[in-house]
């Protein structure tokens, strides 16, 4: 891609200013502080000696007013820029603008084992895909492999977030259809609204052909949505499940832990989670550039905003997965055996 002339850079900066100011999830967003910071740095960014310096300067500025996943980038630097339904339902796909934080999944996205007599272990490292049909099926297969286990540890340590398939794990925690939480855009948050009136997502389809129905239901409205569990029926481990988390559990993993804790469906074991639940959206700002900003605030059904706070475990255990003894997993097994 050829470098941009100064007027083109200046136009891009103006578009970024307007997008951040109007689309940032928080109606109380410090617009004055944002504009002041931009104007102080604008000339330096626009007149940067290289295209790379221009991109870096604007990226750093956007992230300073956003979250670790915020940023500014050109479409050529990303394998895929979500469009259509994928863009609308990109539920905190992990670390688009902070790839150094991405957690590798060497053993796969879903792993299962019987860690003790009658105790199953289900680990989900992330929820790839927009709606997550494939990963939801993997979770189903994992639960099937644990048939006969009357207790379950759901290991979400290091979970890097992802798409809406987190609903499938939540749905395995309860036989009922229960409200989980909701995300709200700036446009929906500014006027008075009721969470009960938000569009409802309550089913991960089993076939990709059903995505057409989702386009019709959600494709022409505000991105705000409430989440309700699928009602998968009774499981032998209900009431005898623990959720295992740590400092690197983000996004989708945190939503699951918060739901389990708020509804008293499973104790949370481990360490306080990362507190990164705000969903980012991507907006075009011209010449193949995009800005990614926090655009949808996630609330538990009781109305708690956990961003920057994280989920505090019911049973705190230091340590991790790398040593000879996995103290956190051992404690989670002890917890479920006591239920």
XYZ file of C-alpha atoms in Angstrom:
339
model
C 0.000 0.000 0.000
C 1.382 3.425 -0.942
C 1.807 6.113 1.672
C -0.956 8.642 2.218
C -0.712 12.340 1.513
C -1.183 14.702 4.426
C -4.798 15.594 3.611
C -5.714 11.896 3.513
C -4.082 11.284 6.884
C -5.869 14.290 8.336
C -9.220 13.004 7.046
C -8.597 9.611 8.644
C -7.751 11.238 11.978
C -10.977 13.270 11.818
C -12.975 10.104 11.158
C -11.307 8.350 14.094
C -12.120 11.294 16.367
C -15.803 11.210 15.414
C -16.080 7.414 15.658
C -14.516 7.176 19.100
C -16.562 10.085 20.422
C -19.914 8.778 19.182
C -19.485 5.000 19.366
C -17.589 4.488 22.639
C -19.873 2.421 24.879
C -19.913 4.867 27.800
C -22.437 7.746 27.588
C -20.216 9.501 30.179
C -17.165 9.155 27.917
C -14.746 12.057 28.419
C -15.267 13.626 24.998
C -13.487 16.804 26.015
C -10.418 14.939 27.214
C -10.407 12.822 24.064
C -10.577 15.802 21.725
C -7.921 17.629 23.730
C -5.547 14.651 23.559
C -6.099 14.307 19.828
C -5.504 17.970 19.111
C -2.289 17.907 21.155
C -0.961 14.960 19.173
C -2.679 15.479 15.837
C 0.088 17.354 14.043
C 2.716 14.888 15.181
C 0.598 11.925 13.984
C -0.415 13.474 10.668
C 3.141 14.617 9.890
C 4.807 11.339 10.956
C 7.826 10.520 8.835
C 6.515 7.109 7.744
C 3.245 5.298 7.251
C 4.233 2.933 10.053
C 4.829 5.835 12.443
C 1.447 7.330 11.502
C -0.297 4.013 12.214
C 1.567 3.470 15.476
C 0.835 6.965 16.734
C -2.884 6.734 16.027
C -3.070 3.193 17.403
C -1.444 4.270 20.685
C -3.796 7.225 20.987
C -6.919 5.110 20.462
C -5.768 2.491 22.968
C -5.075 5.157 25.591
C -8.812 5.951 25.631
C -10.079 2.399 25.180
C -9.200 -1.068 26.412
C -6.237 -3.396 25.714
C -8.175 -4.704 22.692
C -8.726 -1.260 21.181
C -6.642 -0.059 18.289
C -6.186 1.306 14.789
C -5.099 -0.867 11.886
C -5.117 -1.349 8.131
C -7.051 -4.237 6.608
C -3.853 -5.571 5.026
C -2.413 -6.291 8.482
C -5.260 -8.598 9.502
C -6.072 -12.014 8.077
C -9.766 -11.189 8.086
C -11.770 -8.104 8.914
C -15.244 -9.211 10.082
C -18.164 -8.082 7.956
C -21.926 -8.557 8.030
C -23.190 -10.950 10.697
C -19.636 -11.754 11.765
C -18.987 -8.096 12.583
C -22.269 -7.783 14.462
C -21.730 -10.886 16.569
C -17.981 -10.555 17.043
C -18.328 -11.055 20.766
C -14.951 -9.903 21.999
C -12.927 -11.988 19.594
C -9.659 -12.001 21.488
C -6.935 -9.435 21.142
C -7.462 -8.180 17.587
C -5.231 -5.222 18.258
C -3.062 -6.740 20.993
C -1.806 -10.020 19.497
C 0.917 -10.365 22.121
C -1.818 -11.213 24.635
C -3.250 -14.092 22.611
C -3.055 -17.451 24.347
C -1.982 -20.424 22.191
C -4.071 -23.575 22.439
C -1.598 -26.407 21.988
C -3.967 -29.135 23.147
C -6.985 -27.899 21.209
C -9.859 -25.646 22.165
C -11.791 -28.311 24.101
C -10.147 -30.932 26.304
C -11.736 -33.480 28.638
C -10.529 -36.002 31.155
C -11.682 -37.940 34.201
C -9.416 -36.464 36.847
C -10.759 -38.481 39.750
C -13.375 -41.093 40.486
C -16.649 -39.668 39.209
C -15.132 -36.234 38.567
C -14.893 -34.950 35.000
C -12.691 -32.121 33.730
C -13.738 -29.924 30.816
C -11.305 -27.276 29.643
C -12.183 -24.665 27.012
C -9.306 -22.425 25.933
C -11.340 -20.084 23.724
C -14.561 -19.864 21.715
C -13.549 -19.449 18.055
C -16.093 -18.488 15.438
C -18.770 -15.848 15.449
C -21.762 -17.891 16.566
C -19.602 -20.899 17.398
C -21.529 -23.816 15.913
C -18.416 -25.964 15.556
C -16.982 -25.251 19.003
C -20.429 -25.815 20.564
C -20.458 -29.287 18.992
C -16.992 -29.951 20.406
C -18.270 -29.012 23.853
C -21.243 -31.362 23.369
C -18.874 -34.196 22.422
C -16.738 -33.428 25.453
C -19.719 -33.659 27.781
C -20.711 -36.934 26.116
C -17.226 -38.339 26.735
C -17.667 -37.526 30.422
C -20.854 -39.575 30.619
C -21.041 -41.217 34.024
C -19.299 -38.367 35.845
C -21.486 -36.983 38.610
C -19.197 -34.046 39.288
C -17.546 -31.602 36.892
C -14.730 -29.057 36.912
C -15.038 -26.495 34.094
C -11.519 -25.175 33.571
C -11.488 -21.688 32.034
C -7.965 -20.699 33.023
C -6.311 -18.825 30.190
C -9.568 -18.619 28.254
C -8.958 -16.006 25.570
C -12.605 -15.146 24.875
C -14.248 -15.480 21.500
C -17.731 -15.732 20.027
C -21.160 -16.565 21.369
C -20.450 -20.257 21.991
C -19.837 -19.410 25.635
C -23.612 -19.824 25.881
C -23.240 -23.593 25.437
C -21.046 -23.921 28.547
C -23.462 -21.763 30.530
C -26.362 -23.906 29.358
C -24.689 -27.021 30.724
C -24.713 -25.470 34.202
C -28.503 -25.441 34.563
C -31.469 -27.360 33.161
C -33.480 -24.158 32.936
C -33.673 -21.228 30.567
C -32.168 -18.471 32.711
C -31.232 -14.892 31.821
C -27.450 -14.599 31.839
C -26.582 -10.984 31.151
C -26.751 -8.360 28.453
C -24.580 -6.074 26.343
C -25.606 -2.529 25.506
C -24.337 -0.108 22.886
C -23.879 3.632 23.345
C -26.975 4.329 21.249
C -29.110 2.063 23.430
C -27.589 3.200 26.712
C -28.157 6.909 26.205
C -31.987 6.840 26.259
C -33.860 4.974 28.951
C -34.066 1.274 28.161
C -35.155 -1.955 29.803
C -32.986 -5.062 29.618
C -36.166 -7.092 29.178
C -36.847 -5.376 25.848
C -33.466 -6.205 24.284
C -33.220 -8.701 21.438
C -32.669 -12.201 22.865
C -30.003 -14.697 21.849
C -30.919 -18.038 23.400
C -29.883 -20.795 21.028
C -26.730 -21.813 19.176
C -28.039 -23.434 15.996
C -26.908 -26.941 15.123
C -26.602 -26.184 11.413
C -24.965 -23.292 9.595
C -28.010 -22.897 7.364
C -29.782 -21.474 10.414
C -27.442 -18.482 10.351
C -29.769 -16.975 7.742
C -32.451 -16.775 10.421
C -30.031 -14.953 12.710
C -29.311 -12.441 9.972
C -33.025 -11.755 9.649
C -33.482 -11.485 13.415
C -30.436 -9.402 14.320
C -29.021 -7.990 11.105
C -31.052 -4.777 10.935
C -31.177 -3.564 14.516
C -28.986 -2.165 17.253
C -26.275 -4.566 18.471
C -27.574 -4.617 22.066
C -28.623 -8.110 23.098
C -29.546 -10.191 26.126
C -28.375 -13.777 26.589
C -30.556 -16.612 27.933
C -29.445 -20.206 28.477
C -30.669 -22.856 26.072
C -32.525 -25.165 28.466
C -30.615 -28.362 27.688
C -32.207 -30.377 30.493
C -30.863 -32.070 33.605
C -27.292 -33.316 33.863
C -25.895 -35.590 36.597
C -23.305 -32.966 37.580
C -25.795 -30.130 38.152
C -25.219 -28.734 41.631
C -21.868 -30.522 41.774
C -19.806 -28.351 39.428
C -16.938 -25.915 40.018
C -15.620 -23.205 37.687
C -11.834 -22.823 37.600
C -10.387 -19.412 36.584
C -7.200 -17.382 36.841
C -5.729 -13.978 36.033
C -5.646 -14.740 32.297
C -9.325 -15.693 32.056
C -10.926 -12.998 29.900
C -14.187 -12.106 28.169
C -16.313 -15.177 27.561
C -14.658 -17.121 30.379
C -15.428 -14.300 32.789
C -19.066 -14.189 31.684
C -19.437 -17.885 32.443
C -17.844 -17.525 35.879
C -19.960 -14.466 36.723
C -23.150 -16.240 35.640
C -22.346 -19.339 37.714
C -21.547 -17.208 40.734
C -24.543 -14.864 40.464
C -27.002 -17.739 40.013
C -25.238 -19.892 42.623
C -24.908 -22.714 40.098
C -21.242 -23.485 40.790
C -18.548 -22.113 43.098
C -15.684 -20.277 41.376
C -12.195 -21.496 42.281
C -8.774 -20.027 41.490
C -7.663 -16.415 41.099
C -9.426 -13.149 40.231
C -10.091 -12.919 36.487
C -8.687 -10.253 34.160
C -11.703 -7.932 34.117
C -11.844 -7.590 30.343
C -15.489 -8.009 29.338
C -16.212 -4.917 27.264
C -16.905 -5.933 23.665
C -15.136 -4.043 20.902
C -16.532 -3.303 17.457
C -14.660 -2.400 14.278
C -15.511 0.660 12.183
C -14.195 1.834 8.809
C -12.382 5.166 8.866
C -11.236 5.350 5.243
C -8.464 4.195 2.905
C -8.660 0.613 4.165
C -8.189 1.614 7.812
C -10.320 0.540 10.743
C -10.627 1.610 14.338
C -11.536 -0.924 17.020
C -13.095 0.548 20.159
C -15.087 -0.658 23.187
C -18.638 -0.436 21.874
C -20.806 -2.746 23.997
C -20.773 -2.854 27.781
C -21.406 -6.293 29.307
C -23.565 -6.472 32.443
C -24.575 -9.450 34.537
C -28.328 -9.885 34.781
C -28.303 -8.100 38.154
C -26.708 -5.104 36.425
C -23.093 -5.457 37.582
C -20.354 -4.155 35.290
C -17.249 -6.265 35.884
C -14.868 -4.449 33.544
C -11.517 -3.811 35.274
C -12.817 -5.607 38.386
C -13.032 -9.194 37.216
C -14.691 -12.107 38.984
C -13.465 -12.741 42.520
C -13.396 -16.503 43.229
C -15.398 -18.017 46.053
C -12.355 -20.142 46.841
C -9.077 -18.315 46.144
C -6.111 -20.506 45.258
C -2.733 -19.216 44.114
C -0.656 -21.187 41.669
C -1.166 -22.379 38.146
C -0.894 -25.092 35.571
C 2.822 -25.215 34.936
C 4.282 -26.843 38.031
C 4.535 -30.440 39.151
C 1.334 -30.060 41.164
C -1.699 -28.187 39.851
C -2.897 -26.818 43.177
C -5.832 -24.960 41.676
C -7.212 -28.048 39.952
C -6.660 -30.142 43.053
C -8.622 -27.609 45.109
C -11.426 -27.511 42.531
C -11.697 -31.310 42.706
C -11.885 -31.098 46.505
C -14.638 -28.480 46.202
C -16.829 -30.514 43.857
C -16.366 -33.610 46.003
C -17.733 -31.632 48.953
C -20.909 -30.613 47.097
